Amino acid sequence: MTMNLTRRGVLATLGVALAAPAFVRRARAAEVTLRLHHFMPAMTSTQTKVFEPWAQELSDASDGRIAVQIFPSMQLGGKPPQLVDQVKGGTCDIAWTLTVYTPDRYLVAETLSLPFMATTAAKTTVAMRTLMEEFGQADYKGVRPLAFHTHAAGKFHMTKAAVTTAADMKGLRLRSPNKTTGEFLAALGAEPVFFPVTEMVVGLSNGVIDGCCLPYEAVPALKLQELTHEHSAAAAGARGLYTNTFALVMNERSHDRMPEELRAIFDATTGAVLSDRMGQNFDASEEVGRQAVITAGSPIHEIDAAEIARWREAAAPVHEAWAAKLTAAGLDGAAIMARANALLDA
């Protein structure tokens, strides 16, 4: 009996030993290894719900010949505003980046970051990728765009007092999500402060800022349910406060040197397919973040539609100035703004 057990143990060990080289061979069989760099923590839903499954799907579809290595939290060095240039220079093959980290550099892509240019993440993402197809082909010259998307409409997350009217903002230091939303907040009496979202936690912790504007999706990753205690969102049916626009871009050489059959597999997973997937993920993750706020026992306040309408009037000069900026850059500012609004209202 002891001999049989030992024999079985040896066979089991041998089986593992024989299986191991096969696994190693498959792991080493990757002909294309792509390094994806981004600025958010590894636990953000875009990594766990989009990038990691996407990497696995590419591996499966190519029988292990395509591998994607993900580097969150700027692990390859540099600062978030440098991500597109890192792709161009070959520091990484793919990068996920925010347009607002390089204001006025990607003008068409940044248009939907204006105040009140947001509905759901899925719908606003469709508006963005359509706008980029029609007007923004030159925006990301020098890299290959793989996806464009937005997050869901932003909300107020405050350390002390809630914000539901313009009067509530007077004198408050608010982390603004982008330059144009900061201009709008200043028009309502707030003091906007801008720094990358990854540095915002320190600002909330030490009282440098009174609150921030972010979607619920960011709450768990940044632990906003512990740092902020009053939350406000636009009434259902009203345009949201703002969104931010994202791009997933790739080094053109990294793309073009893939074998043709692998490039076909890769390309089939990008473009509209990946854009829509990323937008839909943000909508699904909104509820996760909202529940984190509720579980923490913090109230969620509604900014009524009439107040939002007054705020939109206050934001009109920001929109007009942006249209003029687009026109000054040789683009049709009026047409871009009109098309963006039509897509959001469709």
mmCIF file of C-alpha atoms in Angstrom:
data_model
loop_
_atom_site.group_PDB
_atom_site.id
_atom_site.type_symbol
_atom_site.label_atom_id
_atom_site.label_comp_id
_atom_site.label_asym_id
_atom_site.label_seq_id
_atom_site.Cartn_x
_atom_site.Cartn_y
_atom_site.Cartn_z
ATOM 1 C CA MET A 1 0.000 0.000 0.000
ATOM 2 C CA THR A 2 2.831 2.342 0.856
ATOM 3 C CA MET A 3 4.496 1.456 -2.430
ATOM 4 C CA ASN A 4 1.297 2.220 -4.380
ATOM 5 C CA LEU A 5 0.934 5.570 -2.678
ATOM 6 C CA THR A 6 4.534 6.359 -3.354
ATOM 7 C CA ARG A 7 4.156 5.316 -6.976
ATOM 8 C CA ARG A 8 1.083 7.495 -7.319
ATOM 9 C CA GLY A 9 2.988 10.353 -5.718
ATOM 10 C CA VAL A 10 5.864 9.909 -8.129
ATOM 11 C CA LEU A 11 3.492 9.795 -11.076
ATOM 12 C CA ALA A 12 1.714 12.891 -9.836
ATOM 13 C CA THR A 13 5.007 14.683 -9.425
ATOM 14 C CA LEU A 14 6.120 13.522 -12.858
ATOM 15 C CA GLY A 15 2.839 14.731 -14.308
ATOM 16 C CA VAL A 16 3.412 18.174 -12.836
ATOM 17 C CA ALA A 17 6.984 18.149 -14.092
ATOM 18 C CA LEU A 18 5.881 17.175 -17.568
ATOM 19 C CA ALA A 19 3.098 19.767 -17.541
ATOM 20 C CA ALA A 20 5.353 22.556 -16.329
ATOM 21 C CA PRO A 21 7.567 22.735 -19.430
ATOM 22 C CA ALA A 22 4.440 22.903 -21.590
ATOM 23 C CA PHE A 23 3.238 25.885 -19.576
ATOM 24 C CA VAL A 24 6.644 27.477 -19.761
ATOM 25 C CA ARG A 25 6.809 26.856 -23.499
ATOM 26 C CA ARG A 26 3.436 28.545 -23.929
ATOM 27 C CA ALA A 27 4.473 31.466 -21.732
ATOM 28 C CA ARG A 28 7.670 31.861 -23.771
ATOM 29 C CA ALA A 29 5.809 31.514 -27.050
ATOM 30 C CA ALA A 30 4.565 35.123 -26.943
ATOM 31 C CA GLU A 31 5.823 36.675 -30.148
ATOM 32 C CA VAL A 32 4.442 40.087 -29.282
ATOM 33 C CA THR A 33 4.671 41.543 -25.773
ATOM 34 C CA LEU A 34 2.967 44.908 -25.337
ATOM 35 C CA ARG A 35 3.542 47.107 -22.297
ATOM 36 C CA LEU A 36 0.466 49.110 -21.258
ATOM 37 C CA HIS A 37 1.163 52.063 -18.941
ATOM 38 C CA HIS A 38 -1.405 54.117 -17.029
ATOM 39 C CA PHE A 39 -1.769 56.529 -14.131
ATOM 40 C CA MET A 40 -4.480 54.955 -11.965
ATOM 41 C CA PRO A 41 -4.097 52.333 -9.204
ATOM 42 C CA ALA A 42 -4.213 48.663 -10.182
ATOM 43 C CA MET A 43 -7.568 48.223 -8.455
ATOM 44 C CA THR A 44 -9.345 50.755 -10.695
ATOM 45 C CA SER A 45 -12.164 49.144 -12.631
ATOM 46 C CA THR A 46 -10.653 50.052 -15.993
ATOM 47 C CA GLN A 47 -7.733 47.757 -15.217
ATOM 48 C CA THR A 48 -9.652 44.948 -13.503
ATOM 49 C CA LYS A 49 -12.758 44.975 -15.715
ATOM 50 C CA VAL A 50 -11.329 46.043 -19.067
ATOM 51 C CA PHE A 51 -7.544 45.844 -19.449
ATOM 52 C CA GLU A 52 -6.991 42.525 -17.679
ATOM 53 C CA PRO A 53 -9.853 40.704 -19.469
ATOM 54 C CA TRP A 54 -8.771 42.286 -22.776
ATOM 55 C CA ALA A 55 -5.203 41.037 -22.254
ATOM 56 C CA GLN A 56 -6.505 37.531 -21.522
ATOM 57 C CA GLU A 57 -8.753 37.571 -24.586
ATOM 58 C CA LEU A 58 -5.851 38.600 -26.817
ATOM 59 C CA SER A 59 -3.726 35.810 -25.367
ATOM 60 C CA ASP A 60 -6.490 33.246 -25.857
ATOM 61 C CA ALA A 61 -7.340 34.365 -29.389
ATOM 62 C CA SER A 62 -3.680 34.257 -30.437
ATOM 63 C CA ASP A 63 -2.894 30.984 -28.638
ATOM 64 C CA GLY A 64 -0.547 32.860 -26.345
ATOM 65 C CA ARG A 65 1.313 34.690 -29.094
ATOM 66 C CA ILE A 66 0.162 38.146 -27.877
ATOM 67 C CA ALA A 67 0.930 39.160 -24.297
ATOM 68 C CA VAL A 68 -0.065 42.435 -22.656
ATOM 69 C CA GLN A 69 1.814 43.538 -19.531
ATOM 70 C CA ILE A 70 -0.006 46.189 -17.494
ATOM 71 C CA PHE A 71 1.879 48.812 -15.480
ATOM 72 C CA PRO A 72 -0.482 50.932 -13.319
ATOM 73 C CA SER A 73 0.308 53.978 -11.169
ATOM 74 C CA MET A 74 3.043 55.238 -13.517
ATOM 75 C CA GLN A 75 5.252 52.271 -12.650
ATOM 76 C CA LEU A 76 7.404 52.834 -15.738
ATOM 77 C CA GLY A 77 8.251 56.306 -14.484
ATOM 78 C CA GLY A 78 7.340 59.807 -15.498
ATOM 79 C CA LYS A 79 4.212 61.857 -14.839
ATOM 80 C CA PRO A 80 0.694 61.376 -16.248
ATOM 81 C CA PRO A 81 1.028 64.290 -18.731
ATOM 82 C CA GLN A 82 3.972 62.454 -20.335
ATOM 83 C CA LEU A 83 2.087 59.270 -21.247
ATOM 84 C CA VAL A 84 1.450 60.036 -24.929
ATOM 85 C CA ASP A 85 5.056 61.084 -25.386
ATOM 86 C CA GLN A 86 6.155 57.872 -23.675
ATOM 87 C CA VAL A 87 4.221 55.964 -26.327
ATOM 88 C CA LYS A 88 5.861 57.982 -29.098
ATOM 89 C CA GLY A 89 9.312 57.437 -27.588
ATOM 90 C CA GLY A 90 8.876 53.732 -26.935
ATOM 91 C CA THR A 91 8.900 53.762 -23.123
ATOM 92 C CA CYS A 92 5.695 51.777 -23.448
ATOM 93 C CA ASP A 93 3.695 50.373 -26.347
ATOM 94 C CA ILE A 94 0.246 51.468 -25.164
ATOM 95 C CA ALA A 95 -0.905 54.164 -22.739
ATOM 96 C CA TRP A 96 -4.228 55.138 -21.212
ATOM 97 C CA THR A 97 -4.328 58.882 -20.708
ATOM 98 C CA LEU A 98 -6.529 61.879 -19.940
ATOM 99 C CA THR A 99 -6.620 64.797 -22.362
ATOM 100 C CA VAL A 100 -6.867 67.294 -19.497
ATOM 101 C CA TYR A 101 -3.361 66.463 -18.321
ATOM 102 C CA THR A 102 -2.126 68.314 -21.429
ATOM 103 C CA PRO A 103 -4.649 71.171 -21.812
ATOM 104 C CA ASP A 104 -5.179 72.588 -25.312
ATOM 105 C CA ARG A 105 -3.027 69.876 -26.941
ATOM 106 C CA TYR A 106 -5.878 67.621 -28.134
ATOM 107 C CA LEU A 107 -8.568 70.179 -28.839
ATOM 108 C CA VAL A 108 -11.282 68.047 -30.437
ATOM 109 C CA ALA A 109 -10.882 65.284 -27.857
ATOM 110 C CA GLU A 110 -11.014 67.813 -25.040
ATOM 111 C CA THR A 111 -14.295 69.347 -26.239
ATOM 112 C CA LEU A 112 -16.475 66.922 -24.293
ATOM 113 C CA SER A 113 -14.589 67.855 -21.108
ATOM 114 C CA LEU A 114 -16.429 71.181 -21.086
ATOM 115 C CA PRO A 115 -19.050 71.689 -18.343
ATOM 116 C CA PHE A 116 -22.407 70.004 -18.991
ATOM 117 C CA MET A 117 -21.273 67.910 -21.956
ATOM 118 C CA ALA A 118 -22.057 64.609 -20.265
ATOM 119 C CA THR A 119 -24.925 62.168 -19.990
ATOM 120 C CA THR A 120 -24.122 58.515 -19.301
ATOM 121 C CA ALA A 121 -20.575 57.288 -19.891
ATOM 122 C CA ALA A 122 -21.798 54.948 -22.639
ATOM 123 C CA LYS A 123 -23.671 57.656 -24.556
ATOM 124 C CA THR A 124 -20.983 60.301 -24.085
ATOM 125 C CA THR A 125 -18.366 57.794 -25.233
ATOM 126 C CA VAL A 126 -20.281 57.239 -28.475
ATOM 127 C CA ALA A 127 -20.451 61.009 -28.909
ATOM 128 C CA MET A 128 -16.706 61.302 -28.363
ATOM 129 C CA ARG A 129 -15.615 58.569 -30.753
ATOM 130 C CA THR A 130 -18.023 59.907 -33.410
ATOM 131 C CA LEU A 131 -16.648 63.417 -32.934
ATOM 132 C CA MET A 132 -13.097 62.098 -33.250
ATOM 133 C CA GLU A 133 -13.939 60.190 -36.434
ATOM 134 C CA GLU A 134 -15.533 63.248 -38.004
ATOM 135 C CA PHE A 135 -13.308 66.079 -36.751
ATOM 136 C CA GLY A 136 -10.375 64.790 -34.707
ATOM 137 C CA GLN A 137 -8.284 62.683 -37.055
ATOM 138 C CA ALA A 138 -5.276 64.984 -36.624
ATOM 139 C CA ASP A 139 -5.483 65.263 -32.830
ATOM 140 C CA TYR A 140 -3.282 62.276 -31.998
ATOM 141 C CA LYS A 141 -0.927 62.456 -34.961
ATOM 142 C CA GLY A 142 2.144 60.297 -34.360
ATOM 143 C CA VAL A 143 0.382 57.578 -32.356
ATOM 144 C CA ARG A 144 -2.335 55.067 -33.168
ATOM 145 C CA PRO A 145 -5.576 55.624 -31.206
ATOM 146 C CA LEU A 146 -7.077 52.348 -29.991
ATOM 147 C CA ALA A 147 -10.074 53.750 -28.100
ATOM 148 C CA PHE A 148 -11.715 56.993 -27.041
ATOM 149 C CA HIS A 149 -14.116 57.170 -24.114
ATOM 150 C CA THR A 150 -15.386 59.248 -21.201
ATOM 151 C CA HIS A 151 -16.359 58.541 -17.643
ATOM 152 C CA ALA A 152 -19.853 59.067 -16.252
ATOM 153 C CA ALA A 153 -20.906 62.575 -15.252
ATOM 154 C CA GLY A 154 -18.984 63.942 -12.275
ATOM 155 C CA LYS A 155 -20.405 64.599 -8.824
ATOM 156 C CA PHE A 156 -19.397 66.769 -5.871
ATOM 157 C CA HIS A 157 -17.655 64.987 -2.990
ATOM 158 C CA MET A 158 -17.177 67.332 -0.022
ATOM 159 C CA THR A 159 -15.404 66.952 3.308
ATOM 160 C CA LYS A 160 -17.939 69.015 5.297
ATOM 161 C CA ALA A 161 -20.845 70.957 3.761
ATOM 162 C CA ALA A 162 -22.888 69.757 0.783
ATOM 163 C CA VAL A 163 -23.042 71.677 -2.495
ATOM 164 C CA THR A 164 -26.496 71.967 -4.070
ATOM 165 C CA THR A 165 -26.583 75.671 -5.059
ATOM 166 C CA ALA A 166 -24.123 78.232 -6.353
ATOM 167 C CA ALA A 167 -24.245 79.961 -2.957
ATOM 168 C CA ASP A 168 -22.878 76.787 -1.357
ATOM 169 C CA MET A 169 -19.698 77.097 -3.428
ATOM 170 C CA LYS A 170 -18.692 80.591 -2.340
ATOM 171 C CA GLY A 171 -15.122 80.569 -1.066
ATOM 172 C CA LEU A 172 -14.666 76.799 -1.240
ATOM 173 C CA ARG A 173 -11.434 75.354 -2.563
ATOM 174 C CA LEU A 174 -12.489 72.638 -4.992
ATOM 175 C CA ARG A 175 -10.242 70.295 -6.902
ATOM 176 C CA SER A 176 -11.312 70.908 -10.469
ATOM 177 C CA PRO A 177 -11.199 67.976 -12.900
ATOM 178 C CA ASN A 178 -10.041 70.131 -15.806
ATOM 179 C CA LYS A 179 -9.330 73.685 -16.859
ATOM 180 C CA THR A 180 -12.707 74.566 -18.373
ATOM 181 C CA THR A 181 -14.701 73.135 -15.471
ATOM 182 C CA GLY A 182 -12.429 75.183 -13.208
ATOM 183 C CA GLU A 183 -13.419 78.327 -15.124
ATOM 184 C CA PHE A 184 -17.076 77.449 -14.630
ATOM 185 C CA LEU A 185 -16.614 76.768 -10.891
ATOM 186 C CA ALA A 186 -14.820 80.097 -10.504
ATOM 187 C CA ALA A 187 -17.766 81.862 -12.183
ATOM 188 C CA LEU A 188 -19.995 80.437 -9.432
ATOM 189 C CA GLY A 189 -17.709 81.672 -6.657
ATOM 190 C CA ALA A 190 -15.520 78.666 -5.888
ATOM 191 C CA GLU A 191 -11.720 78.686 -5.859
ATOM 192 C CA PRO A 192 -10.702 75.902 -8.276
ATOM 193 C CA VAL A 193 -7.469 74.006 -7.730
ATOM 194 C CA PHE A 194 -6.106 71.582 -10.299
ATOM 195 C CA PHE A 195 -3.694 68.726 -9.756
ATOM 196 C CA PRO A 196 -3.699 65.098 -10.923
ATOM 197 C CA VAL A 197 -6.267 62.833 -9.322
ATOM 198 C CA THR A 198 -3.456 60.705 -7.903
ATOM 199 C CA GLU A 199 -2.322 63.683 -5.775
ATOM 200 C CA MET A 200 -5.824 64.716 -4.749
ATOM 201 C CA VAL A 201 -6.043 62.313 -1.799
ATOM 202 C CA VAL A 202 -3.302 64.231 0.004
ATOM 203 C CA GLY A 203 -5.133 67.492 -0.610
ATOM 204 C CA LEU A 204 -8.321 66.131 0.933
ATOM 205 C CA SER A 205 -6.478 64.537 3.848
ATOM 206 C CA ASN A 206 -4.616 67.674 4.893
ATOM 207 C CA GLY A 207 -7.465 70.113 4.278
ATOM 208 C CA VAL A 208 -5.859 71.944 1.355
ATOM 209 C CA ILE A 209 -9.132 71.468 -0.538
ATOM 210 C CA ASP A 210 -12.738 71.287 0.681
ATOM 211 C CA GLY A 211 -13.885 68.790 -1.908
ATOM 212 C CA CYS A 212 -13.603 67.548 -5.460
ATOM 213 C CA CYS A 213 -15.555 66.714 -8.598
ATOM 214 C CA LEU A 214 -15.320 63.082 -9.696
ATOM 215 C CA PRO A 215 -17.609 60.263 -10.843
ATOM 216 C CA TYR A 216 -18.641 57.644 -8.286
ATOM 217 C CA GLU A 217 -16.436 55.145 -10.136
ATOM 218 C CA ALA A 218 -13.350 56.728 -8.577
ATOM 219 C CA VAL A 219 -14.651 56.447 -5.005
ATOM 220 C CA PRO A 220 -13.388 52.943 -4.073
ATOM 221 C CA ALA A 221 -9.972 53.266 -5.739
ATOM 222 C CA LEU A 222 -9.272 56.609 -4.022
ATOM 223 C CA LYS A 223 -11.141 55.766 -0.787
ATOM 224 C CA LEU A 224 -13.280 58.894 -1.171
ATOM 225 C CA GLN A 225 -15.956 57.299 1.035
ATOM 226 C CA GLU A 226 -13.504 57.758 3.925
ATOM 227 C CA LEU A 227 -12.220 61.204 2.966
ATOM 228 C CA THR A 228 -15.479 62.946 1.995
ATOM 229 C CA HIS A 229 -18.847 62.932 3.737
ATOM 230 C CA GLU A 230 -21.315 64.970 1.653
ATOM 231 C CA HIS A 231 -22.070 64.052 -1.962
ATOM 232 C CA SER A 232 -24.153 65.804 -4.638
ATOM 233 C CA ALA A 233 -25.290 64.839 -8.134
ATOM 234 C CA ALA A 234 -27.367 66.503 -10.844
ATOM 235 C CA ALA A 235 -31.036 65.523 -10.951
ATOM 236 C CA ALA A 236 -31.887 62.605 -13.210
ATOM 237 C CA GLY A 237 -32.439 63.740 -16.786
ATOM 238 C CA ALA A 238 -30.250 66.827 -16.492
ATOM 239 C CA ARG A 239 -26.844 67.037 -18.143
ATOM 240 C CA GLY A 240 -24.124 66.085 -15.667
ATOM 241 C CA LEU A 241 -21.603 68.570 -14.277
ATOM 242 C CA TYR A 242 -18.765 67.443 -16.509
ATOM 243 C CA THR A 243 -16.902 64.456 -17.828
ATOM 244 C CA ASN A 244 -13.288 63.864 -18.740
ATOM 245 C CA THR A 245 -12.135 62.425 -22.027
ATOM 246 C CA PHE A 246 -9.674 59.555 -22.303
ATOM 247 C CA ALA A 247 -7.602 58.032 -25.057
ATOM 248 C CA LEU A 248 -5.924 54.646 -25.293
ATOM 249 C CA VAL A 249 -3.069 55.118 -27.742
ATOM 250 C CA MET A 250 -0.398 52.864 -29.215
ATOM 251 C CA ASN A 251 3.065 53.270 -30.659
ATOM 252 C CA GLU A 252 2.645 52.984 -34.431
ATOM 253 C CA ARG A 253 5.818 50.901 -34.852
ATOM 254 C CA SER A 254 4.676 48.459 -32.166
ATOM 255 C CA HIS A 255 1.451 48.003 -34.080
ATOM 256 C CA ASP A 256 2.880 47.762 -37.565
ATOM 257 C CA ARG A 257 5.618 45.252 -36.753
ATOM 258 C CA MET A 258 3.163 42.661 -35.466
ATOM 259 C CA PRO A 259 2.760 39.703 -37.844
ATOM 260 C CA GLU A 260 -0.235 40.269 -40.097
ATOM 261 C CA GLU A 261 -2.376 37.518 -38.541
ATOM 262 C CA LEU A 262 -1.694 38.825 -35.012
ATOM 263 C CA ARG A 263 -2.359 42.398 -36.078
ATOM 264 C CA ALA A 264 -5.754 41.279 -37.406
ATOM 265 C CA ILE A 265 -6.591 39.630 -34.068
ATOM 266 C CA PHE A 266 -5.482 42.743 -32.186
ATOM 267 C CA ASP A 267 -7.312 45.232 -34.424
ATOM 268 C CA ALA A 268 -10.585 43.304 -34.122
ATOM 269 C CA THR A 269 -10.628 44.089 -30.374
ATOM 270 C CA THR A 270 -9.979 47.847 -30.618
ATOM 271 C CA GLY A 271 -11.738 50.883 -32.078
ATOM 272 C CA ALA A 272 -15.484 51.149 -31.450
ATOM 273 C CA VAL A 273 -15.559 47.747 -29.727
ATOM 274 C CA LEU A 274 -13.026 48.737 -27.072
ATOM 275 C CA SER A 275 -14.279 52.334 -26.788
ATOM 276 C CA ASP A 276 -17.828 51.218 -26.053
ATOM 277 C CA ARG A 277 -16.585 48.570 -23.645
ATOM 278 C CA MET A 278 -14.687 51.194 -21.655
ATOM 279 C CA GLY A 279 -17.628 53.583 -21.556
ATOM 280 C CA GLN A 280 -20.012 50.854 -20.454
ATOM 281 C CA ASN A 281 -17.579 49.820 -17.730
ATOM 282 C CA PHE A 282 -17.696 53.314 -16.271
ATOM 283 C CA ASP A 283 -21.484 53.204 -16.081
ATOM 284 C CA ALA A 284 -21.416 49.798 -14.356
ATOM 285 C CA SER A 285 -18.768 51.011 -11.939
ATOM 286 C CA GLU A 286 -20.808 54.097 -11.017
ATOM 287 C CA GLU A 287 -23.216 51.969 -9.007
ATOM 288 C CA VAL A 288 -20.343 50.236 -7.198
ATOM 289 C CA GLY A 289 -18.949 53.609 -6.125
ATOM 290 C CA ARG A 290 -22.355 54.963 -5.163
ATOM 291 C CA GLN A 291 -22.970 51.951 -2.949
ATOM 292 C CA ALA A 292 -19.596 52.542 -1.260
ATOM 293 C CA VAL A 293 -20.780 56.054 -0.356
ATOM 294 C CA ILE A 294 -24.102 54.731 0.962
ATOM 295 C CA THR A 295 -22.413 51.990 2.982
ATOM 296 C CA ALA A 296 -20.172 54.614 4.576
ATOM 297 C CA GLY A 297 -23.333 56.350 5.783
ATOM 298 C CA SER A 298 -22.851 59.573 3.841
ATOM 299 C CA PRO A 299 -25.852 61.422 2.374
ATOM 300 C CA ILE A 300 -26.272 61.946 -1.368
ATOM 301 C CA HIS A 301 -27.966 65.229 -2.309
ATOM 302 C CA GLU A 302 -29.735 66.121 -5.544
ATOM 303 C CA ILE A 303 -28.974 69.321 -7.443
ATOM 304 C CA ASP A 304 -32.346 70.123 -8.935
ATOM 305 C CA ALA A 305 -32.907 70.659 -12.646
ATOM 306 C CA ALA A 306 -33.677 74.377 -12.268
ATOM 307 C CA GLU A 307 -30.347 74.957 -10.514
ATOM 308 C CA ILE A 308 -28.515 72.974 -13.188
ATOM 309 C CA ALA A 309 -30.196 75.132 -15.853
ATOM 310 C CA ARG A 310 -28.880 78.272 -14.112
ATOM 311 C CA TRP A 311 -25.414 76.754 -13.926
ATOM 312 C CA ARG A 312 -25.512 75.926 -17.633
ATOM 313 C CA GLU A 313 -26.176 79.599 -18.367
ATOM 314 C CA ALA A 314 -23.138 80.491 -16.263
ATOM 315 C CA ALA A 315 -21.083 78.026 -18.304
ATOM 316 C CA ALA A 316 -22.134 79.491 -21.671
ATOM 317 C CA PRO A 317 -19.127 81.870 -21.906
ATOM 318 C CA VAL A 318 -16.807 78.889 -21.361
ATOM 319 C CA HIS A 319 -18.416 77.116 -24.325
ATOM 320 C CA GLU A 320 -18.206 80.220 -26.498
ATOM 321 C CA ALA A 321 -14.535 80.694 -25.677
ATOM 322 C CA TRP A 322 -13.854 77.038 -26.522
ATOM 323 C CA ALA A 323 -15.568 77.313 -29.903
ATOM 324 C CA ALA A 324 -13.394 80.360 -30.626
ATOM 325 C CA LYS A 325 -10.281 78.409 -29.600
ATOM 326 C CA LEU A 326 -11.181 75.575 -31.972
ATOM 327 C CA THR A 327 -11.698 78.053 -34.801
ATOM 328 C CA ALA A 328 -8.393 79.804 -34.067
ATOM 329 C CA ALA A 329 -6.684 76.416 -34.391
ATOM 330 C CA GLY A 330 -8.044 76.023 -37.924
ATOM 331 C CA LEU A 331 -11.027 73.868 -36.973
ATOM 332 C CA ASP A 332 -14.737 74.581 -37.383
ATOM 333 C CA GLY A 333 -15.540 75.444 -33.777
ATOM 334 C CA ALA A 334 -19.243 76.099 -34.307
ATOM 335 C CA ALA A 335 -19.716 72.822 -36.203
ATOM 336 C CA ILE A 336 -17.836 70.784 -33.600
ATOM 337 C CA MET A 337 -19.825 72.246 -30.711
ATOM 338 C CA ALA A 338 -23.122 71.819 -32.556
ATOM 339 C CA ARG A 339 -22.320 68.208 -33.465
ATOM 340 C CA ALA A 340 -21.265 67.362 -29.911
ATOM 341 C CA ASN A 341 -24.505 68.733 -28.488
ATOM 342 C CA ALA A 342 -26.594 66.983 -31.132
ATOM 343 C CA LEU A 343 -24.949 63.638 -30.329
ATOM 344 C CA LEU A 344 -25.584 64.104 -26.597
ATOM 345 C CA ASP A 345 -29.212 65.117 -27.157
ATOM 346 C CA ALA A 346 -29.980 62.306 -29.623
#
